[in-house]
C-alpha positions as protocol buffer text, in pm:
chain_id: "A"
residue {
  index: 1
  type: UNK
  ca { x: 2171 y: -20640 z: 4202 }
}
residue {
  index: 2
  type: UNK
  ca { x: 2244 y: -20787 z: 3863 }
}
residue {
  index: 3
  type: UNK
  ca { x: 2488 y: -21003 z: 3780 }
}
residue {
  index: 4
  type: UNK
  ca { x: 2772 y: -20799 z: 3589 }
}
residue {
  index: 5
  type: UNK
  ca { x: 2792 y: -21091 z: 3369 }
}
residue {
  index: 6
  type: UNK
  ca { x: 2637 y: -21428 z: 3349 }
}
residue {
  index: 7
  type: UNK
  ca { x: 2786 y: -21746 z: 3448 }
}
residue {
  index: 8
  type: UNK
  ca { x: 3039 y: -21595 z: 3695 }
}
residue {
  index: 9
  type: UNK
  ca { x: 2824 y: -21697 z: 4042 }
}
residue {
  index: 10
  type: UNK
  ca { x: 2565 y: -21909 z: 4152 }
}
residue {
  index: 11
  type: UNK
  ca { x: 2232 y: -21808 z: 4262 }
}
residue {
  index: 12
  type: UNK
  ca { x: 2264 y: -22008 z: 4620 }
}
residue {
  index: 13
  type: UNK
  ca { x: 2298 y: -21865 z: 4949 }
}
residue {
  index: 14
  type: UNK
  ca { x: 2566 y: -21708 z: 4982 }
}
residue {
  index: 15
  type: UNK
  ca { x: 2663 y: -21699 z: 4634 }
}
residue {
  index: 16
  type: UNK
  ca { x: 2978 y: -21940 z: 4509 }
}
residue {
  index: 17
  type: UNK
  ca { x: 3220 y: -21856 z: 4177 }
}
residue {
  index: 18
  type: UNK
  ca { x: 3179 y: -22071 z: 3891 }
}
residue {
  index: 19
  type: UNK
  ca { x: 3515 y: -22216 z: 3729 }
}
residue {
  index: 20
  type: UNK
  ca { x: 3533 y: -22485 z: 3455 }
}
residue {
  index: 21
  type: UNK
  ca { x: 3702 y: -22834 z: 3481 }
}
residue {
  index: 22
  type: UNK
  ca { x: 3839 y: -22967 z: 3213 }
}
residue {
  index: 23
  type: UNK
  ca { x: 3683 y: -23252 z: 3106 }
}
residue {
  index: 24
  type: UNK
  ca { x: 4005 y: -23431 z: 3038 }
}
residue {
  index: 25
  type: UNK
  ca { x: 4241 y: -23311 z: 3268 }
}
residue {
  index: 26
  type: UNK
  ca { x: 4082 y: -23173 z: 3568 }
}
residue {
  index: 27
  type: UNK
  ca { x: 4282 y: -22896 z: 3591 }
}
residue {
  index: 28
  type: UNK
  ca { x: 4001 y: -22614 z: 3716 }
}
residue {
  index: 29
  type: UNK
  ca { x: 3961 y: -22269 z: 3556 }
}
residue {
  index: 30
  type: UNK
  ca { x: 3793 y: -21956 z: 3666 }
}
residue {
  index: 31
  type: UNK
  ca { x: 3551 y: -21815 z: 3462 }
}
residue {
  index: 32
  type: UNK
  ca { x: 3406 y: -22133 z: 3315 }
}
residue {
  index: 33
  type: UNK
  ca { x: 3524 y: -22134 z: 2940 }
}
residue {
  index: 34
  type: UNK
  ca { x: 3264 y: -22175 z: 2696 }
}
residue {
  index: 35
  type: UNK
  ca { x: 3366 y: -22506 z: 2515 }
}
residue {
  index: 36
  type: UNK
  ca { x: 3317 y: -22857 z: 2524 }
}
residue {
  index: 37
  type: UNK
  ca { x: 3575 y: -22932 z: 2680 }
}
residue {
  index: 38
  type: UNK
  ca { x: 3485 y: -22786 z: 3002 }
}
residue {
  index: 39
  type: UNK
  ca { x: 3221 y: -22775 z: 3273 }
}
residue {
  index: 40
  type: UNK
  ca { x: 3099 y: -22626 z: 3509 }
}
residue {
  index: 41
  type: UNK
  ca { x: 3254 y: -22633 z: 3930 }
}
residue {
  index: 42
  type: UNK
  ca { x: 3137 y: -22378 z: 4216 }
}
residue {
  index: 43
  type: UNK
  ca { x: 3461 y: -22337 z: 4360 }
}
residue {
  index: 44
  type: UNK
  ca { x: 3544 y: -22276 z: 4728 }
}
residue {
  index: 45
  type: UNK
  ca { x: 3429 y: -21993 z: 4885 }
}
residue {
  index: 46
  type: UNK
  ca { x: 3725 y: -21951 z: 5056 }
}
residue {
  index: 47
  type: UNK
  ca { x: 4104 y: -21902 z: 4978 }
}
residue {
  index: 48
  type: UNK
  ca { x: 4395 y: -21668 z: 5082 }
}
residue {
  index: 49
  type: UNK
  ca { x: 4556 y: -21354 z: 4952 }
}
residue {
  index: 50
  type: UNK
  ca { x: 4809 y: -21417 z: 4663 }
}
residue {
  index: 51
  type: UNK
  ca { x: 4884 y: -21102 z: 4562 }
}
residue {
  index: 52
  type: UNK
  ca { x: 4728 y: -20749 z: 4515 }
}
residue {
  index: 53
  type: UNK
  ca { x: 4737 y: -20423 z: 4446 }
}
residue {
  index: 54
  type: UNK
  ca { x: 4533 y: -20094 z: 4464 }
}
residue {
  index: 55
  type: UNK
  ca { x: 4357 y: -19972 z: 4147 }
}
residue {
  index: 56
  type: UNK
  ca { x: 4460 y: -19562 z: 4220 }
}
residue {
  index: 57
  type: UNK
  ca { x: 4334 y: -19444 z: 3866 }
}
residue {
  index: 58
  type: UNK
  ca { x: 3996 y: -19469 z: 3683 }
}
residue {
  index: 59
  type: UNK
  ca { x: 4006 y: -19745 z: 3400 }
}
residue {
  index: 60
  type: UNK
  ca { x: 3975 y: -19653 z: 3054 }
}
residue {
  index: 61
  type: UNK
  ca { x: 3601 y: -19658 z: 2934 }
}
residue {
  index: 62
  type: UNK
  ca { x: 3503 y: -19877 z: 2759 }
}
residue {
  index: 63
  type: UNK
  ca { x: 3496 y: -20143 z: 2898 }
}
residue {
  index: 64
  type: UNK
  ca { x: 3546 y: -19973 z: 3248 }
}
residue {
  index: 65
  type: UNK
  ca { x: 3108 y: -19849 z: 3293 }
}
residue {
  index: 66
  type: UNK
  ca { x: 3220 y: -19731 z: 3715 }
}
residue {
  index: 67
  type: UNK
  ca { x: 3123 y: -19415 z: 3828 }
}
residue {
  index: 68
  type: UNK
  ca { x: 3291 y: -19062 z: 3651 }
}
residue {
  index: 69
  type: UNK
  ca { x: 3339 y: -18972 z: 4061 }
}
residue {
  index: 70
  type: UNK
  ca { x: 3641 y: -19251 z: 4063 }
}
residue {
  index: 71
  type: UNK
  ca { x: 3782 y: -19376 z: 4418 }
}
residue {
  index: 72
  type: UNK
  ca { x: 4062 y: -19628 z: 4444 }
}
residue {
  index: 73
  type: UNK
  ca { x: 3995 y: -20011 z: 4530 }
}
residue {
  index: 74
  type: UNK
  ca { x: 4191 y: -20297 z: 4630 }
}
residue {
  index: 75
  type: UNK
  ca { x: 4197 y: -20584 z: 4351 }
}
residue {
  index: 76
  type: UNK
  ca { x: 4347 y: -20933 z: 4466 }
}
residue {
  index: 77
  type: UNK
  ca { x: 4480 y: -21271 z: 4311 }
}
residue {
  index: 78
  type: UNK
  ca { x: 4299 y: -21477 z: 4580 }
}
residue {
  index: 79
  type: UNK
  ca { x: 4451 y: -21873 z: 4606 }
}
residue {
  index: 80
  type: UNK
  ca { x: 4162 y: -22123 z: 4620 }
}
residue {
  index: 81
  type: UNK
  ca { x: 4322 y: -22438 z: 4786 }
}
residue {
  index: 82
  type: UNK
  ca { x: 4315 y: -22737 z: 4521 }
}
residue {
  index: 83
  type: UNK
  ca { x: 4192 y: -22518 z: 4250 }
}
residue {
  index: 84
  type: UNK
  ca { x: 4296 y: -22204 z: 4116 }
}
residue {
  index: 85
  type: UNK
  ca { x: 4399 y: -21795 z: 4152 }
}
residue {
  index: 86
  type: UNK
  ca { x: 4103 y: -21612 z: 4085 }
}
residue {
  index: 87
  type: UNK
  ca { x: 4132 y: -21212 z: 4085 }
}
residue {
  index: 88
  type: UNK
  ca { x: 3863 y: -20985 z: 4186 }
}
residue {
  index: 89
  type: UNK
  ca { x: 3775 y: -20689 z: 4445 }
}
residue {
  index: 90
  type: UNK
  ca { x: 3893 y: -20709 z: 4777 }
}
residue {
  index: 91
  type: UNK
  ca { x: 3619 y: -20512 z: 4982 }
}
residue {
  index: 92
  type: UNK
  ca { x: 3544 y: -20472 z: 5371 }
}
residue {
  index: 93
  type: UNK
  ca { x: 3941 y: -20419 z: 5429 }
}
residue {
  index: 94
  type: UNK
  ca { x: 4154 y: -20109 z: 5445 }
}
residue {
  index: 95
  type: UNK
  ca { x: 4401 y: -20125 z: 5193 }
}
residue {
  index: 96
  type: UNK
  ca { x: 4720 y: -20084 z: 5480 }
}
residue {
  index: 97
  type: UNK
  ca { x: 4537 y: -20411 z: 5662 }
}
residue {
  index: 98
  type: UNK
  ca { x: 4577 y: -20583 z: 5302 }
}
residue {
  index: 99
  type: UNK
  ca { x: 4865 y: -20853 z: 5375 }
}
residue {
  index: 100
  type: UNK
  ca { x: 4994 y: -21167 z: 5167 }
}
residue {
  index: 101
  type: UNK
  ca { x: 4823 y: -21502 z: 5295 }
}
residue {
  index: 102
  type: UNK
  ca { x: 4527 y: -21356 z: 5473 }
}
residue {
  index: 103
  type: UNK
  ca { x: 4236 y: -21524 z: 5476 }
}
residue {
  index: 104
  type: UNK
  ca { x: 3927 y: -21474 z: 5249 }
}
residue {
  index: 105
  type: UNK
  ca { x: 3566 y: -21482 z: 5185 }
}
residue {
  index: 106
  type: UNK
  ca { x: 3379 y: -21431 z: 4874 }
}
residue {
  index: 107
  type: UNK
  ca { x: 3121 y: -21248 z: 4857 }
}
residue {
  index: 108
  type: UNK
  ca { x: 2942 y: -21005 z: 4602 }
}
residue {
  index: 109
  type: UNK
  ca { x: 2989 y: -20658 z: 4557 }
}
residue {
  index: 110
  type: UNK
  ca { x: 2826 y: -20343 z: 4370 }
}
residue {
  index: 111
  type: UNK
  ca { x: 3075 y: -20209 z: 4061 }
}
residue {
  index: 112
  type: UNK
  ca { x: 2887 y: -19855 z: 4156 }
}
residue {
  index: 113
  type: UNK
  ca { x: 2770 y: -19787 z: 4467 }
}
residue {
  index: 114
  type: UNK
  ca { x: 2589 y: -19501 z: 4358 }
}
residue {
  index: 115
  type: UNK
  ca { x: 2419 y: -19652 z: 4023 }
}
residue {
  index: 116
  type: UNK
  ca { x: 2039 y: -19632 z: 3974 }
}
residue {
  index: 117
  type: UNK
  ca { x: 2076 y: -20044 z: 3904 }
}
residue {
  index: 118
  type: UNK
  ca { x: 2375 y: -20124 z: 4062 }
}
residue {
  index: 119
  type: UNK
  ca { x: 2579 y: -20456 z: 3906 }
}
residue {
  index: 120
  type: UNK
  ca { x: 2734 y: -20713 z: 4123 }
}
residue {
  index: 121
  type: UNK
  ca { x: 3069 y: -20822 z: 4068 }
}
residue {
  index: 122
  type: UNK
  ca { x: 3260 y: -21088 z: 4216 }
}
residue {
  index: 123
  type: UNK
  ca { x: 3477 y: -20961 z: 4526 }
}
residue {
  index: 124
  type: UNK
  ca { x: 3644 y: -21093 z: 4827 }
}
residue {
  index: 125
  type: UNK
  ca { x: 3663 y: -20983 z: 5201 }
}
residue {
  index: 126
  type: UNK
  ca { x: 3822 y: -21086 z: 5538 }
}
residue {
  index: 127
  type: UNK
  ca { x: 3703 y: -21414 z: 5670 }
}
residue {
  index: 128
  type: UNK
  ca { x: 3695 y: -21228 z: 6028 }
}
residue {
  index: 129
  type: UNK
  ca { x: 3489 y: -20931 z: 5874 }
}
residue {
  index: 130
  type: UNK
  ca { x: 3257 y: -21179 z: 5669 }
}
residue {
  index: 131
  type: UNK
  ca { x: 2888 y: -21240 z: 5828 }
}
């Protein structure tokens, strides 16, 4: 799969998200603005649920490019100890096992399961479900 956008994961095995530290302050940023005054920090791969909620309607298109045949999905603000909330897909999980400080992995997952070239996006899942 191809990245859904570039800069947003490293290549390494498994993949890590890419935030930003500021140069001057420290303070660390998710995705990695493009300035001066930041650069570039694979964060943690691992963090805990913050909040969520479950995406029940297709997205307006543009900028939404998922499949017409829409099915809900979990979205989270995942915590990432020391550094920042990042929000992406929660996947792996059923959304009633979805619960406030549970622990998480990130990993990468298809937008569309069913494209022709499907595009990964960043996404989190159980630690205990993550291989």
């Amino acid at each position: 799969m191809r990245a859904i956008a570039e800069g947003l994961f490293t290549q390494d095995v498994p993949p890590r998200l890419i935030g930003g530290r500021n140069r001057h302050t420290g303070r660390i940023v998710f995705p990695c603005p493009e300035n001066g005054d930041f650069e570039p920090h694979p964060l943690s791969s691992e963090g805990s649920l913050w909040s969520y909620t479950i995406q029940r309607f297709r997205p307006k298109s543009p900028p939404y490019e998922g499949s017409e045949d829409f099915r809900p999905w979990a979205l989270g603000y995942v915590a990432l100890p020391g550094e920042t909330i990042v929000e992406a897909r929660l996947v792996n999980v059923a959304f009633e096992d979805l619960a406030i400080g549970m622990p998480l992995r990130f990993t990468l997952a298809a937008l569309d399961d069913e494209a022709e070239q499907p595009r990964a996006i960043p996404a989190f899942e159980p630690v205990e479900t993550a291989a």
